[in-house]
Amino acid sequence: MDSTSGSLRIRRVFNALVSFSVMNSRFRASGIHFLCSMLLALAALGVVYLVWYPVPLAAAIGVGHIFLILLAVDIVIGPLLTFVVYKKGKKSLFFDLTVIAILQGAAFAYGLHAIAVARPAWIVFNVDRFDLVQAHELDRRFLLDTDEAFRNPSWTGPRWVASQTPLDLQKRNQLILESAVGGGDLPQRPDLYVAIKQETENIRRMAHPLQELSRFNRPEVVNRLLQKWPKADAWLPLMAKTRPMTVLLNKKDGSFIAVVDLRPWN
């Protein structure tokens, strides 16, 4: 009995050590995968929030939830699958890890592509306000009639531009008809873009005094933001997909100062 009991104890200890070794190797492999995924996620974070969607435009478009899903796939699901399948000496280990890497890479690339094609392309002055236009919203039917400077949306953040109603009556009527049925409007038509300097006088004429912002926002919030931009003395609304914001201006020369997360109306 003593011999049998001792043998069972030794076997249990051995099995426990083997189990611990397996778990330890899984944690190590999963941890390495997690660190690699984290580095990739940080690189994507920098590109998305510092280049494509500079603050506060990410909130204006609502890209946050899409990016969170992308990060969940990248830094959670991939390393978790590695933890599940990893077993040192397993014959199919290389194949299993390759499949995980391919699936994770494909999901990450798809998500990043979706974010890239929806990036802010232009901030367009449109009659009495600015419109934030995303790259996929641009009407490309008229590219041949578009000035070369406006044909390709930027990959390094949105650029400022103005739109002008076409002088040709037929084109104007077509634009009105298409916008009425949900088609592209002035801001989505790059063939109607002009340099923003050409609309300086209209920008100055349409600009609102800063005091009005306190009607739509808490005064202390307005004051705190305005302290960062002492040259601003006027503003215009910025229309965006998820949340309208405010463009701060210098009325003297009609120049834009910054986009801030303040409501332009109730």
mmCIF file of N, CA, C and O in Angstrom, residues 85-139:
data_model
loop_
_atom_site.group_PDB
_atom_site.id
_atom_site.type_symbol
_atom_site.label_atom_id
_atom_site.label_comp_id
_atom_site.label_asym_id
_atom_site.label_seq_id
_atom_site.Cartn_x
_atom_site.Cartn_y
_atom_site.Cartn_z
ATOM 1 N N VAL A 85 -4.390 26.934 -28.882
ATOM 2 C CA VAL A 85 -3.846 25.891 -29.762
ATOM 3 C C VAL A 85 -2.396 25.535 -29.454
ATOM 4 O O VAL A 85 -1.919 24.478 -29.887
ATOM 5 N N TYR A 86 -1.693 26.394 -28.706
ATOM 6 C CA TYR A 86 -0.254 26.177 -28.547
ATOM 7 C C TYR A 86 0.044 24.966 -27.659
ATOM 8 O O TYR A 86 -0.492 24.832 -26.560
ATOM 9 N N LYS A 87 0.891 24.119 -28.174
ATOM 10 C CA LYS A 87 1.387 22.976 -27.411
ATOM 11 C C LYS A 87 2.754 22.606 -27.981
ATOM 12 O O LYS A 87 2.866 22.226 -29.153
ATOM 13 N N LYS A 88 3.764 22.730 -27.192
ATOM 14 C CA LYS A 88 5.123 22.484 -27.657
ATOM 15 C C LYS A 88 5.257 21.053 -28.171
ATOM 16 O O LYS A 88 4.839 20.096 -27.517
ATOM 17 N N GLY A 89 5.817 20.922 -29.352
ATOM 18 C CA GLY A 89 5.998 19.614 -29.960
ATOM 19 C C GLY A 89 4.819 19.156 -30.786
ATOM 20 O O GLY A 89 4.887 18.089 -31.420
ATOM 21 N N LYS A 90 3.747 19.916 -30.804
ATOM 22 C CA LYS A 90 2.568 19.558 -31.583
ATOM 23 C C LYS A 90 2.901 19.587 -33.073
ATOM 24 O O LYS A 90 3.477 20.551 -33.576
ATOM 25 N N LYS A 91 2.522 18.532 -33.804
ATOM 26 C CA LYS A 91 2.895 18.421 -35.215
ATOM 27 C C LYS A 91 2.281 19.528 -36.070
ATOM 28 O O LYS A 91 2.908 20.009 -37.007
ATOM 29 N N SER A 92 1.056 19.887 -35.759
ATOM 30 C CA SER A 92 0.359 20.876 -36.586
ATOM 31 C C SER A 92 0.506 22.300 -36.051
ATOM 32 O O SER A 92 -0.209 23.200 -36.479
ATOM 33 N N LEU A 93 1.443 22.493 -35.109
ATOM 34 C CA LEU A 93 1.552 23.793 -34.446
ATOM 35 C C LEU A 93 1.860 24.914 -35.439
ATOM 36 O O LEU A 93 1.232 25.985 -35.399
ATOM 37 N N PHE A 94 2.816 24.682 -36.331
ATOM 38 C CA PHE A 94 3.183 25.720 -37.297
ATOM 39 C C PHE A 94 1.995 26.085 -38.179
ATOM 40 O O PHE A 94 1.735 27.272 -38.421
ATOM 41 N N PHE A 95 1.274 25.076 -38.627
ATOM 42 C CA PHE A 95 0.087 25.324 -39.466
ATOM 43 C C PHE A 95 -0.969 26.104 -38.689
ATOM 44 O O PHE A 95 -1.554 27.057 -39.212
ATOM 45 N N ASP A 96 -1.217 25.694 -37.442
ATOM 46 C CA ASP A 96 -2.233 26.366 -36.619
ATOM 47 C C ASP A 96 -1.898 27.845 -36.408
ATOM 48 O O ASP A 96 -2.757 28.718 -36.552
ATOM 49 N N LEU A 97 -0.639 28.112 -36.061
ATOM 50 C CA LEU A 97 -0.235 29.492 -35.817
ATOM 51 C C LEU A 97 -0.259 30.325 -37.100
ATOM 52 O O LEU A 97 -0.583 31.519 -37.072
ATOM 53 N N THR A 98 0.080 29.689 -38.221
ATOM 54 C CA THR A 98 0.033 30.387 -39.508
ATOM 55 C C THR A 98 -1.394 30.786 -39.851
ATOM 56 O O THR A 98 -1.651 31.910 -40.309
ATOM 57 N N VAL A 99 -2.340 29.875 -39.636
ATOM 58 C CA VAL A 99 -3.750 30.162 -39.912
ATOM 59 C C VAL A 99 -4.239 31.311 -39.029
ATOM 60 O O VAL A 99 -4.934 32.225 -39.496
ATOM 61 N N ILE A 100 -3.876 31.275 -37.748
ATOM 62 C CA ILE A 100 -4.273 32.355 -36.830
ATOM 63 C C ILE A 100 -3.710 33.688 -37.298
ATOM 64 O O ILE A 100 -4.409 34.710 -37.326
ATOM 65 N N ALA A 101 -2.427 33.703 -37.689
ATOM 66 C CA ALA A 101 -1.792 34.942 -38.138
ATOM 67 C C ALA A 101 -2.464 35.478 -39.404
ATOM 68 O O ALA A 101 -2.685 36.690 -39.535
ATOM 69 N N ILE A 102 -2.810 34.565 -40.333
ATOM 70 C CA ILE A 102 -3.452 34.996 -41.577
ATOM 71 C C ILE A 102 -4.839 35.566 -41.297
ATOM 72 O O ILE A 102 -5.204 36.636 -41.818
ATOM 73 N N LEU A 103 -5.608 34.876 -40.458
ATOM 74 C CA LEU A 103 -6.955 35.358 -40.136
ATOM 75 C C LEU A 103 -6.904 36.687 -39.393
ATOM 76 O O LEU A 103 -7.680 37.605 -39.680
ATOM 77 N N GLN A 104 -5.987 36.791 -38.448
ATOM 78 C CA GLN A 104 -5.856 38.042 -37.700
ATOM 79 C C GLN A 104 -5.406 39.174 -38.617
ATOM 80 O O GLN A 104 -5.937 40.288 -38.556
ATOM 81 N N GLY A 105 -4.430 38.895 -39.472
ATOM 82 C CA GLY A 105 -3.946 39.913 -40.392
ATOM 83 C C GLY A 105 -5.022 40.369 -41.366
ATOM 84 O O GLY A 105 -5.145 41.560 -41.653
ATOM 85 N N ALA A 106 -5.820 39.395 -41.870
ATOM 86 C CA ALA A 106 -6.888 39.735 -42.815
ATOM 87 C C ALA A 106 -7.950 40.603 -42.142
ATOM 88 O O ALA A 106 -8.419 41.599 -42.722
ATOM 89 N N ALA A 107 -8.338 40.233 -40.915
ATOM 90 C CA ALA A 107 -9.346 41.011 -40.191
ATOM 91 C C ALA A 107 -8.826 42.417 -39.885
ATOM 92 O O ALA A 107 -9.546 43.413 -40.019
ATOM 93 N N PHE A 108 -7.564 42.502 -39.499
ATOM 94 C CA PHE A 108 -6.963 43.798 -39.180
ATOM 95 C C PHE A 108 -6.876 44.669 -40.437
ATOM 96 O O PHE A 108 -7.208 45.862 -40.401
ATOM 97 N N ALA A 109 -6.442 44.072 -41.548
ATOM 98 C CA ALA A 109 -6.314 44.825 -42.800
ATOM 99 C C ALA A 109 -7.676 45.306 -43.286
ATOM 100 O O ALA A 109 -7.809 46.441 -43.766
ATOM 101 N N TYR A 110 -8.688 44.456 -43.159
ATOM 102 C CA TYR A 110 -10.038 44.838 -43.591
ATOM 103 C C TYR A 110 -10.556 46.015 -42.759
ATOM 104 O O TYR A 110 -11.095 46.985 -43.296
ATOM 105 N N GLY A 111 -10.386 45.927 -41.450
ATOM 106 C CA GLY A 111 -10.844 47.006 -40.575
ATOM 107 C C GLY A 111 -10.100 48.298 -40.827
ATOM 108 O O GLY A 111 -10.706 49.379 -40.881
ATOM 109 N N LEU A 112 -8.782 48.213 -41.007
ATOM 110 C CA LEU A 112 -7.991 49.417 -41.252
ATOM 111 C C LEU A 112 -8.340 50.028 -42.611
ATOM 112 O O LEU A 112 -8.366 51.255 -42.759
ATOM 113 N N HIS A 113 -8.629 49.167 -43.589
ATOM 114 C CA HIS A 113 -9.038 49.667 -44.909
ATOM 115 C C HIS A 113 -10.363 50.423 -44.806
ATOM 116 O O HIS A 113 -10.531 51.493 -45.420
ATOM 117 N N ALA A 114 -11.315 49.869 -44.040
ATOM 118 C CA ALA A 114 -12.607 50.540 -43.866
ATOM 119 C C ALA A 114 -12.429 51.906 -43.217
ATOM 120 O O ALA A 114 -13.102 52.877 -43.584
ATOM 121 N N ILE A 115 -11.516 51.989 -42.260
ATOM 122 C CA ILE A 115 -11.241 53.268 -41.599
ATOM 123 C C ILE A 115 -10.552 54.234 -42.559
ATOM 124 O O ILE A 115 -10.833 55.436 -42.581
ATOM 125 N N ALA A 116 -9.667 53.702 -43.397
ATOM 126 C CA ALA A 116 -8.916 54.545 -44.322
ATOM 127 C C ALA A 116 -9.817 55.165 -45.384
ATOM 128 O O ALA A 116 -9.706 56.358 -45.689
ATOM 129 N N VAL A 117 -10.725 54.369 -45.967
ATOM 130 C CA VAL A 117 -11.565 54.899 -47.048
ATOM 131 C C VAL A 117 -12.602 55.891 -46.518
ATOM 132 O O VAL A 117 -13.166 56.668 -47.295
ATOM 133 N N ALA A 118 -12.859 55.860 -45.211
ATOM 134 C CA ALA A 118 -13.822 56.794 -44.620
ATOM 135 C C ALA A 118 -13.138 57.972 -43.932
ATOM 136 O O ALA A 118 -13.784 58.748 -43.241
ATOM 137 N N ARG A 119 -11.843 58.128 -44.158
ATOM 138 C CA ARG A 119 -11.084 59.203 -43.489
ATOM 139 C C ARG A 119 -11.584 60.575 -43.935
ATOM 140 O O ARG A 119 -12.070 60.736 -45.069
ATOM 141 N N PRO A 120 -11.485 61.593 -43.089
ATOM 142 C CA PRO A 120 -11.823 62.957 -43.495
ATOM 143 C C PRO A 120 -10.905 63.401 -44.638
ATOM 144 O O PRO A 120 -9.679 63.296 -44.523
ATOM 145 N N ALA A 121 -11.502 63.864 -45.715
ATOM 146 C CA ALA A 121 -10.714 64.258 -46.884
ATOM 147 C C ALA A 121 -10.648 65.771 -47.043
ATOM 148 O O ALA A 121 -9.588 66.335 -47.319
ATOM 149 N N TRP A 122 -11.807 66.435 -46.877
ATOM 150 C CA TRP A 122 -11.879 67.874 -47.083
ATOM 151 C C TRP A 122 -12.753 68.521 -46.005
ATOM 152 O O TRP A 122 -13.740 67.937 -45.577
ATOM 153 N N ILE A 123 -12.372 69.704 -45.591
ATOM 154 C CA ILE A 123 -13.246 70.571 -44.799
ATOM 155 C C ILE A 123 -13.661 71.690 -45.742
ATOM 156 O O ILE A 123 -12.844 72.537 -46.115
ATOM 157 N N VAL A 124 -14.930 71.658 -46.150
ATOM 158 C CA VAL A 124 -15.398 72.471 -47.277
ATOM 159 C C VAL A 124 -16.273 73.626 -46.791
ATOM 160 O O VAL A 124 -17.295 73.396 -46.125
ATOM 161 N N PHE A 125 -15.877 74.842 -47.136
ATOM 162 C CA PHE A 125 -16.750 75.985 -46.877
ATOM 163 C C PHE A 125 -17.909 75.945 -47.865
ATOM 164 O O PHE A 125 -17.707 75.909 -49.077
ATOM 165 N N ASN A 126 -19.129 75.940 -47.316
ATOM 166 C CA ASN A 126 -20.326 75.758 -48.137
ATOM 167 C C ASN A 126 -21.362 76.815 -47.751
ATOM 168 O O ASN A 126 -22.126 76.621 -46.807
ATOM 169 N N VAL A 127 -21.358 77.938 -48.458
ATOM 170 C CA VAL A 127 -22.319 79.031 -48.321
ATOM 171 C C VAL A 127 -22.199 79.747 -46.975
ATOM 172 O O VAL A 127 -21.786 80.902 -46.898
ATOM 173 N N ASP A 128 -22.594 79.065 -45.873
ATOM 174 C CA ASP A 128 -22.581 79.724 -44.565
ATOM 175 C C ASP A 128 -22.076 78.811 -43.457
ATOM 176 O O ASP A 128 -22.320 79.063 -42.282
ATOM 177 N N ARG A 129 -21.371 77.767 -43.850
ATOM 178 C CA ARG A 129 -20.868 76.800 -42.867
ATOM 179 C C ARG A 129 -19.738 76.001 -43.517
ATOM 180 O O ARG A 129 -19.434 76.150 -44.699
ATOM 181 N N PHE A 130 -19.133 75.127 -42.704
ATOM 182 C CA PHE A 130 -18.159 74.170 -43.215
ATOM 183 C C PHE A 130 -18.786 72.768 -43.161
ATOM 184 O O PHE A 130 -19.592 72.474 -42.277
ATOM 185 N N ASP A 131 -18.402 71.921 -44.113
ATOM 186 C CA ASP A 131 -18.829 70.524 -44.129
ATOM 187 C C ASP A 131 -17.602 69.627 -44.105
ATOM 188 O O ASP A 131 -16.647 69.860 -44.870
ATOM 189 N N LEU A 132 -17.634 68.621 -43.240
ATOM 190 C CA LEU A 132 -16.553 67.641 -43.188
ATOM 191 C C LEU A 132 -16.901 66.503 -44.148
ATOM 192 O O LEU A 132 -17.872 65.773 -43.936
ATOM 193 N N VAL A 133 -16.127 66.364 -45.214
ATOM 194 C CA VAL A 133 -16.408 65.383 -46.257
ATOM 195 C C VAL A 133 -15.421 64.232 -46.154
ATOM 196 O O VAL A 133 -14.201 64.444 -46.152
ATOM 197 N N GLN A 134 -15.947 63.013 -46.072
ATOM 198 C CA GLN A 134 -15.113 61.819 -46.011
ATOM 199 C C GLN A 134 -14.760 61.352 -47.416
ATOM 200 O O GLN A 134 -15.486 61.612 -48.384
ATOM 201 N N ALA A 135 -13.643 60.632 -47.514
ATOM 202 C CA ALA A 135 -13.115 60.253 -48.829
ATOM 203 C C ALA A 135 -14.132 59.451 -49.648
ATOM 204 O O ALA A 135 -14.263 59.657 -50.855
ATOM 205 N N HIS A 136 -14.871 58.540 -48.997
ATOM 206 C CA HIS A 136 -15.799 57.699 -49.752
ATOM 207 C C HIS A 136 -17.067 58.442 -50.164
ATOM 208 O O HIS A 136 -17.852 57.921 -50.950
ATOM 209 N N GLU A 137 -17.278 59.657 -49.653
ATOM 210 C CA GLU A 137 -18.469 60.427 -49.996
ATOM 211 C C GLU A 137 -18.293 61.244 -51.272
ATOM 212 O O GLU A 137 -19.275 61.749 -51.821
ATOM 213 N N LEU A 138 -17.075 61.390 -51.741
ATOM 214 C CA LEU A 138 -16.812 62.242 -52.892
ATOM 215 C C LEU A 138 -17.460 61.681 -54.154
ATOM 216 O O LEU A 138 -17.409 60.480 -54.424
ATOM 217 N N ASP A 139 -18.072 62.555 -54.919
ATOM 218 C CA ASP A 139 -18.695 62.183 -56.189
ATOM 219 C C ASP A 139 -17.604 62.188 -57.263
ATOM 220 O O ASP A 139 -17.126 63.242 -57.666
#
